[in-house]
PDB file of C-alpha atoms and ligand atoms in Angstrom:
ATOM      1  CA  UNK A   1      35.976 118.557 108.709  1.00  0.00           C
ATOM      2  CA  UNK A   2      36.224 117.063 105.306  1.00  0.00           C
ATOM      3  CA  UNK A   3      35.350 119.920 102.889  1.00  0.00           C
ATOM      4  CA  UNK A   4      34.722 117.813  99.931  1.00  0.00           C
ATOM      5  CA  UNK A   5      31.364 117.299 102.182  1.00  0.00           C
ATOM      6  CA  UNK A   6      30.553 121.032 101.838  1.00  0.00           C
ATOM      7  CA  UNK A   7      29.994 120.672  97.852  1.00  0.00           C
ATOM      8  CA  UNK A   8      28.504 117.322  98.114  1.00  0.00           C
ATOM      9  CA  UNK A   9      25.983 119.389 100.065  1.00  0.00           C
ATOM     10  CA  UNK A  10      26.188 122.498  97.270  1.00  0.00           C
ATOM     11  CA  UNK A  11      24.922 119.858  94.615  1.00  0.00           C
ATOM     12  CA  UNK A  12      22.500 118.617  96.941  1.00  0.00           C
ATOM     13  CA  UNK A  13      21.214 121.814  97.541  1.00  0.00           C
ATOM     14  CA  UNK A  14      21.166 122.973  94.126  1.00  0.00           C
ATOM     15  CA  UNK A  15      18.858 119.638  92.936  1.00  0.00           C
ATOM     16  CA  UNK A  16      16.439 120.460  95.984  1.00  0.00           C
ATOM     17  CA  UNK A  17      16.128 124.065  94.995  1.00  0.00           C
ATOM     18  CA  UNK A  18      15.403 123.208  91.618  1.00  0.00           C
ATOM     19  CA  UNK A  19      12.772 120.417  92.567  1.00  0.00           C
ATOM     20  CA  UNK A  20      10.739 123.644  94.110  1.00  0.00           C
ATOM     21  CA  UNK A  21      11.200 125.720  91.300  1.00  0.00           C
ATOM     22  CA  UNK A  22      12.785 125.371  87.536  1.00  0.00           C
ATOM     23  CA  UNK A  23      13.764 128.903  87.444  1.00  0.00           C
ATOM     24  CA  UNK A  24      15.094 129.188  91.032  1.00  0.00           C
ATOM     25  CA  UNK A  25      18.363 130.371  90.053  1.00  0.00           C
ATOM     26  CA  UNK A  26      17.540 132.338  86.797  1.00  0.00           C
ATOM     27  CA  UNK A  27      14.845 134.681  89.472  1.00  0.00           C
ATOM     28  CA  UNK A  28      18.184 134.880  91.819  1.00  0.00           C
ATOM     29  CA  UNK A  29      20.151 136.087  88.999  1.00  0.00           C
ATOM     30  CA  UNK A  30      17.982 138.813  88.294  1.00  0.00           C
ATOM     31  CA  UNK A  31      18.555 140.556  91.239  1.00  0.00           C
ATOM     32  CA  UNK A  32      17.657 141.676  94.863  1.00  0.00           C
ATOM     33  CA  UNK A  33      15.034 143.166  96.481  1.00  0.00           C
ATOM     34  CA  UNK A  34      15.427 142.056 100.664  1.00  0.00           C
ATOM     35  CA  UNK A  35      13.070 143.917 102.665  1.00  0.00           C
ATOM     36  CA  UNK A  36      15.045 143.519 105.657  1.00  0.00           C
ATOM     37  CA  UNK A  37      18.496 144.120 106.677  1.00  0.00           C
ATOM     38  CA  UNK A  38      20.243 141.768 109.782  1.00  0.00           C
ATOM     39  CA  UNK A  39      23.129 142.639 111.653  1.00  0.00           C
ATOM     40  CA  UNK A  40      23.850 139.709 113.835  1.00  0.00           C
ATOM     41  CA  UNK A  41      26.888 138.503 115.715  1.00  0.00           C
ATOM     42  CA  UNK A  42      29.328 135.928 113.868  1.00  0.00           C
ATOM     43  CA  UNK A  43      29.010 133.338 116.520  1.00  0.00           C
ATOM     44  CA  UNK A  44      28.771 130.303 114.047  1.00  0.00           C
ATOM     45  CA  UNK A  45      25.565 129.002 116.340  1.00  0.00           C
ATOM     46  CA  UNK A  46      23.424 132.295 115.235  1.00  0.00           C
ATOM     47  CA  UNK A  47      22.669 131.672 111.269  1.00  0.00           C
ATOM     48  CA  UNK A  48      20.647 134.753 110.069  1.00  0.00           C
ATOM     49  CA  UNK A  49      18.489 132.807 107.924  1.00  0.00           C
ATOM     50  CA  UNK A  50      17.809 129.829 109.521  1.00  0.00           C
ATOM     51  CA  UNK A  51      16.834 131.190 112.425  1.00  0.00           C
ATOM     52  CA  UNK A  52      14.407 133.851 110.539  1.00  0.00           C
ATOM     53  CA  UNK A  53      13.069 130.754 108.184  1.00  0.00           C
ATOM     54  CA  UNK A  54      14.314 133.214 105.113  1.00  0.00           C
ATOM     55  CA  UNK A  55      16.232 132.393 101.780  1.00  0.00           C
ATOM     56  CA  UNK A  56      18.159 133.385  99.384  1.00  0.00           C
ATOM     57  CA  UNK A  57      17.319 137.001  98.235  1.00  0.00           C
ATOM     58  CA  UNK A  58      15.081 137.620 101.377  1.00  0.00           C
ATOM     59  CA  UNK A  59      17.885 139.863 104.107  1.00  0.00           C
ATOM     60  CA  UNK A  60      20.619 141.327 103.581  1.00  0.00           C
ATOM     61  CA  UNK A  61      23.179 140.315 106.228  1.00  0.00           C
ATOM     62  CA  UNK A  62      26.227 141.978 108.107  1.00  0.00           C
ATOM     63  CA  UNK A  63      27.710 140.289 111.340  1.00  0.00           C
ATOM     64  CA  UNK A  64      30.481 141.003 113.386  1.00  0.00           C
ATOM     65  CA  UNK A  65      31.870 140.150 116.666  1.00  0.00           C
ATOM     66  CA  UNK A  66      28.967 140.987 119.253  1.00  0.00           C
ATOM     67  CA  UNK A  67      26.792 142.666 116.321  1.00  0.00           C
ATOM     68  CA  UNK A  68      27.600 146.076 116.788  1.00  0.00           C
ATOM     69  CA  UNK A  69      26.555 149.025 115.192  1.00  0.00           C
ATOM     70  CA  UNK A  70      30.431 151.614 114.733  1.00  0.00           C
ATOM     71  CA  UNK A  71      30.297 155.061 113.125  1.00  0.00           C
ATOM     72  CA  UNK A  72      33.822 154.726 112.360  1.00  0.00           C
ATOM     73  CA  UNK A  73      33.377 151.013 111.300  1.00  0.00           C
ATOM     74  CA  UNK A  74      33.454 151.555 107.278  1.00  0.00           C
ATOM     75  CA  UNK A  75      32.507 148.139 107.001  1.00  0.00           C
ATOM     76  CA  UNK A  76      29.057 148.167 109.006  1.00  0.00           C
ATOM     77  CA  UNK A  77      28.382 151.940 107.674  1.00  0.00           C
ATOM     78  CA  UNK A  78      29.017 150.698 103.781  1.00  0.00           C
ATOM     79  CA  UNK A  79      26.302 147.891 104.874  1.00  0.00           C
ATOM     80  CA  UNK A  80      24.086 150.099 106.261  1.00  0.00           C
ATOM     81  CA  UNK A  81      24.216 153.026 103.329  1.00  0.00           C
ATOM     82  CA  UNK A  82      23.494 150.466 100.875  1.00  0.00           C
ATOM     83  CA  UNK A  83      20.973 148.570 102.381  1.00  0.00           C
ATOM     84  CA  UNK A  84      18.893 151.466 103.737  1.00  0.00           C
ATOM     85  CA  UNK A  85      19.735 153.894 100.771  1.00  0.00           C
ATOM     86  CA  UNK A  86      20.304 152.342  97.797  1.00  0.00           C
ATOM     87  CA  UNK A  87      18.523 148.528  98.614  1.00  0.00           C
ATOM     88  CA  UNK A  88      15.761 150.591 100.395  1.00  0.00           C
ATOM     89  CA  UNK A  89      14.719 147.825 103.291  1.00  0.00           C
ATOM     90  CA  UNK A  90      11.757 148.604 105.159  1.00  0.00           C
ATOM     91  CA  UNK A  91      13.447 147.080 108.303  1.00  0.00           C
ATOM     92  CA  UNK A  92      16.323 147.252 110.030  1.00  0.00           C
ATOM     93  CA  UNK A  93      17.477 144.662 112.718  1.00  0.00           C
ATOM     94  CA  UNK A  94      20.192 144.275 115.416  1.00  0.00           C
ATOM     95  CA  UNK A  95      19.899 140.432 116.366  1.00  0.00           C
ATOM     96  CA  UNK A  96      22.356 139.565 119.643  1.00  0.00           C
ATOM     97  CA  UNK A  97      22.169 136.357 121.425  1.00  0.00           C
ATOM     98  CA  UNK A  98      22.065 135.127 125.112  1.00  0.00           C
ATOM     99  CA  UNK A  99      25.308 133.349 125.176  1.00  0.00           C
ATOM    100  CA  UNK A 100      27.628 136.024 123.008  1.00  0.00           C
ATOM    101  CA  UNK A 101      31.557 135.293 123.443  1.00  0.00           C
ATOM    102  CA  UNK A 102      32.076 139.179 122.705  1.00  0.00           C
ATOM    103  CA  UNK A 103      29.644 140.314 125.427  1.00  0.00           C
ATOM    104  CA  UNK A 104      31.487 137.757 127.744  1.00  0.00           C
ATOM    105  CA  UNK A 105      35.155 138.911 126.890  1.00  0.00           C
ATOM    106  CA  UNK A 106      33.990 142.469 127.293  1.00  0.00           C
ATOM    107  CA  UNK A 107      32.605 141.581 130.605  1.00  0.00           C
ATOM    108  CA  UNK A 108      36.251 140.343 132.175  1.00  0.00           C
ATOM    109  CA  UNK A 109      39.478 142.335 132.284  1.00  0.00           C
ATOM    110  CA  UNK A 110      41.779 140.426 129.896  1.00  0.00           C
ATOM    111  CA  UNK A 111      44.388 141.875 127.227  1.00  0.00           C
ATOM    112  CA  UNK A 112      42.835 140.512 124.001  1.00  0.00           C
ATOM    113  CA  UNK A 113      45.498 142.573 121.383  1.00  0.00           C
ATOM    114  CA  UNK A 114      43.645 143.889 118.405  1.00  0.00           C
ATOM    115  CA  UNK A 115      40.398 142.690 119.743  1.00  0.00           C
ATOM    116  CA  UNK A 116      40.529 145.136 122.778  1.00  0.00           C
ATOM    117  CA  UNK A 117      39.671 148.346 120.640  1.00  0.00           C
ATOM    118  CA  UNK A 118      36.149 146.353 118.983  1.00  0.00           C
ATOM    119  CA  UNK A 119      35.465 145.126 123.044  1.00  0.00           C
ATOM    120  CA  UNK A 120      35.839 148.627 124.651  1.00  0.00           C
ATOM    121  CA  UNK A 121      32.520 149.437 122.462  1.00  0.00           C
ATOM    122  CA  UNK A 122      30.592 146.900 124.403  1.00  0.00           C
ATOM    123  CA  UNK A 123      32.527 147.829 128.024  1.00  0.00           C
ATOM    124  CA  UNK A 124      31.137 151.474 127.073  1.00  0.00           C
ATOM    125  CA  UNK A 125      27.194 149.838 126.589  1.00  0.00           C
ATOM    126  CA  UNK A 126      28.155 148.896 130.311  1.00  0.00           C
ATOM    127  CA  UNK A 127      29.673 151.913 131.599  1.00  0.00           C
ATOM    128  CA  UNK A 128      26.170 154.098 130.103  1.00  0.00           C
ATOM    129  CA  UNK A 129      24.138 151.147 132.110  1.00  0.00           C
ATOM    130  CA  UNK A 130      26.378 150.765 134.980  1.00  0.00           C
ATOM    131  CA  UNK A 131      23.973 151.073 137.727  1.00  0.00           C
ATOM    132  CA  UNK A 132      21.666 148.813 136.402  1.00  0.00           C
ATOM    133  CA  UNK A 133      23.970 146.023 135.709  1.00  0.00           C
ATOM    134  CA  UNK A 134      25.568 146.195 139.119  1.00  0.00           C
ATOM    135  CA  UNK A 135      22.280 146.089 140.816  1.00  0.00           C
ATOM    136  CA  UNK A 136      22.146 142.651 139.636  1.00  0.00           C
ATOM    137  CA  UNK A 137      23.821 139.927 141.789  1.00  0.00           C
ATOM    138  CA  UNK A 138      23.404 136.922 139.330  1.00  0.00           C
ATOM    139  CA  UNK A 139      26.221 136.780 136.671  1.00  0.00           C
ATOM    140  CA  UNK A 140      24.405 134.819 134.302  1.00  0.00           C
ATOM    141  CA  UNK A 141      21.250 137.288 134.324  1.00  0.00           C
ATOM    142  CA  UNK A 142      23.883 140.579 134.472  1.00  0.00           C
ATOM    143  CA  UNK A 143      25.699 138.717 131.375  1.00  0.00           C
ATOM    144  CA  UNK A 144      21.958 138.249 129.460  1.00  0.00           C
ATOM    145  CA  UNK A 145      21.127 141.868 130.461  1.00  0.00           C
ATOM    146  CA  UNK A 146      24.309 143.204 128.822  1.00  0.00           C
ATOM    147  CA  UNK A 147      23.607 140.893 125.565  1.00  0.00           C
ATOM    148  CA  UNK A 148      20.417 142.979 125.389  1.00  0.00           C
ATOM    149  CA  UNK A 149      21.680 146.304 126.525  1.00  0.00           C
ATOM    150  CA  UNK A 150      24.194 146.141 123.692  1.00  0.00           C
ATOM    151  CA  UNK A 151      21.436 145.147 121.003  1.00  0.00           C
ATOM    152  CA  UNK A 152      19.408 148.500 122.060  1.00  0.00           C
ATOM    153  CA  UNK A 153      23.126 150.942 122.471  1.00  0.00           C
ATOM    154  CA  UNK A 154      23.359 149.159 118.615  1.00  0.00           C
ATOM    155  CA  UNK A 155      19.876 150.244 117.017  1.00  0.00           C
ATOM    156  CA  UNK A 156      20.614 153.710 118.514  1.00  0.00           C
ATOM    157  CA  UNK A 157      23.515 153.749 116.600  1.00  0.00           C
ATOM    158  CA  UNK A 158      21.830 153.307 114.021  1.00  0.00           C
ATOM    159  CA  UNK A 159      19.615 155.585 114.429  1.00  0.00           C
ATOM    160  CA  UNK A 160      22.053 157.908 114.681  1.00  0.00           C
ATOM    161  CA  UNK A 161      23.063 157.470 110.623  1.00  0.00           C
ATOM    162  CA  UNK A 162      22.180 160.235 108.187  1.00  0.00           C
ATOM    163  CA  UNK A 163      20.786 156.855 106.033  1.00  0.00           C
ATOM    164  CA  UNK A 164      18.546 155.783 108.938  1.00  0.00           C
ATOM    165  CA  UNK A 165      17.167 158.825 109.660  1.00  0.00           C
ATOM    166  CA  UNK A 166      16.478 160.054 105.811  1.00  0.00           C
ATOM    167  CA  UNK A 167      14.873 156.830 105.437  1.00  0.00           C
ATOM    168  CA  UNK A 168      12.506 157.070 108.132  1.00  0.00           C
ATOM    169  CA  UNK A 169      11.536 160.327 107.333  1.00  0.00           C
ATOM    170  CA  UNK A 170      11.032 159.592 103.502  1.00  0.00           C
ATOM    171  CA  UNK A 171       9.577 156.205 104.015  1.00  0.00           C
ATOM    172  CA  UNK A 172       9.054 155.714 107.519  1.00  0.00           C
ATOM    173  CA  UNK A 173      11.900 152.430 107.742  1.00  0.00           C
ATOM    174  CA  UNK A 174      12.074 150.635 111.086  1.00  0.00           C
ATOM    175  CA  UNK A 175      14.823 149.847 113.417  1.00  0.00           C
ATOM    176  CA  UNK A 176      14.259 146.735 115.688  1.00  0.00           C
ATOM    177  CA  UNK A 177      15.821 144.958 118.354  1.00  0.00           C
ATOM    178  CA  UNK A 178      16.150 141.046 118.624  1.00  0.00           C
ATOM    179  CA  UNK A 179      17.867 138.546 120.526  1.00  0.00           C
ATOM    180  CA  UNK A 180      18.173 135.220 119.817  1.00  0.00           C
ATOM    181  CA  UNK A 181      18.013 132.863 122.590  1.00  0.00           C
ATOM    182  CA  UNK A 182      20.351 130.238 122.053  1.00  0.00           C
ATOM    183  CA  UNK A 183      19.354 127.804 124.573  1.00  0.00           C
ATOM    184  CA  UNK A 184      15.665 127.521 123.551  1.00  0.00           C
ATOM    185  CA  UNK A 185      16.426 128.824 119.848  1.00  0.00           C
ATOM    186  CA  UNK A 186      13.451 131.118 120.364  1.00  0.00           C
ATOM    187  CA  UNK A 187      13.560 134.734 118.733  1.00  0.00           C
ATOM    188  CA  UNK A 188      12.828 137.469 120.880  1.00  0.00           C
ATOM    189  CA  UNK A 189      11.679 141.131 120.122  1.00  0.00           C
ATOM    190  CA  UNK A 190      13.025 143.551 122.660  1.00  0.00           C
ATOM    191  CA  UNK A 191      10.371 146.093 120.990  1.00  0.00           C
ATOM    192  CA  UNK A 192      12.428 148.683 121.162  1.00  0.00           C
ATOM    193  CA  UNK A 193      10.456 152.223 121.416  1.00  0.00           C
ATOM    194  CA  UNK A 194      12.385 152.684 118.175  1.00  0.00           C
ATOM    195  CA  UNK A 195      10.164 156.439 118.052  1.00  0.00           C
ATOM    196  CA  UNK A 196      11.346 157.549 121.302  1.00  0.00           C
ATOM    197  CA  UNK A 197      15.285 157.217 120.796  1.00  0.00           C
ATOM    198  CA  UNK A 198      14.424 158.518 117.726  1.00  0.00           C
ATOM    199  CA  UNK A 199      12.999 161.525 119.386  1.00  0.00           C
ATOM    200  CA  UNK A 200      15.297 161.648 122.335  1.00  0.00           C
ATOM    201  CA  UNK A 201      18.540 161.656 120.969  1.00  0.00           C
ATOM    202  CA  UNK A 202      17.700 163.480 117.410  1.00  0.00           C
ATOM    203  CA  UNK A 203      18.119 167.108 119.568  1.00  0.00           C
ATOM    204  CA  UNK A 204      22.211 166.104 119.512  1.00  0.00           C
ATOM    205  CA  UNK A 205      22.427 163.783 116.365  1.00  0.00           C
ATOM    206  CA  UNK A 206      19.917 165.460 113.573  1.00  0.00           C
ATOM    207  CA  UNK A 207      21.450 164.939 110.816  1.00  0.00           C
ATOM    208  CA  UNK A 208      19.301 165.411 107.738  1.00  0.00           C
TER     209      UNK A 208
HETATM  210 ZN1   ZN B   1      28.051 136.558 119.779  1.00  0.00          ZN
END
């Protein structure tokens, strides 16, 4: 890849923004108000925006490897406290896609060095679902089923943050749970009964 293409396409991009609006980049530089924060997987296919149909100044974005949702993952936590707390979004979403090279790695017994401690999150979304996911006989649907499992283990983790929780009882913020499908590029909501984990697992995790 020739990278002198990349700003060719930055002054491109700047002239077509400008042909909407005048000011475009004087509003951006007055700050940020997103009403929704994304936590997708780094796959270089998924795009947060595109995919949504947002821009600039519209979600605030975190991805990983496999979108997950760590307690002890500073990075993801920082995201999360600022977004929720400080950004106040009025959504929160875990996007995973069919298709996820983390899922898949965490699905085969391989030594992958450093990457082994992130994976054993996503082997523990299929140890809780075990039975489930060995009741089913085609790979390809067990392999979708685990992209999907993980996106719902990843908003309870969420829910499971002092932020989350504050902010839904202060303001009543949401927690959803998408997956991108990357074959048909088609969004889908898992509608997650975001008030029942709430209510089933605040008994051990209450918080605030
Ligand atoms: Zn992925």
């Amino acid at each position: 890849m020739n990278l002198d293409k990349v700003f060719k396409n930055n002054e491109a991009w700047i002239k077509k923004q400008l042909a909407t609006s005048k000011s475009y980049f004087e509003d951006l530089g007055k700050g940020q108000t997103p009403e929704l924060l994304y936590i997708g997987c780094s796959d270089s296919r998924v795009t947060a925006e595109d995919l949504m149909g947002l821009g600039p100044g519209e979600a605030f974005v975190h991805r990983n490897i496999a979108n997950m949702v760590s307690g002890i993952d500073l990075n993801a936590m920082s995201v999360v406290e600022y977004a929720v707390s400080h950004l106040k979004v009025n959504h929160v979403v875990v996007c995973g896609h069919y298709g996820c090279g983390g899922v898949k790695a965490a699905m085969q017994s391989a030594d992958l060095g450093v990457l082994n401690g992130w994976l054993r999150n996503i082997r523990d979304v299929y140890r809780i679902h075990k039975t489930e996911l060995n009741a089913i006989t085609d790979e390809e649907k067990k392999y979708e089923r685990l992209v999907e499992l993980n996106v719902k283990e990843q908003c309870v983790n969420l829910i499971k943050t002092a932020a989350v929780q504050k902010a839904y009882r202060d303001r009543n913020v949401q927690v959803h749970g998408w997956v991108f499908d990357i074959h048909t590029g088609k969004l889908i909501d898992l509608k997650i009964d975001f008030e029942k984990y709430l209510h089933d697992i605040m008994e051990i995790y209450h918080l605030d």
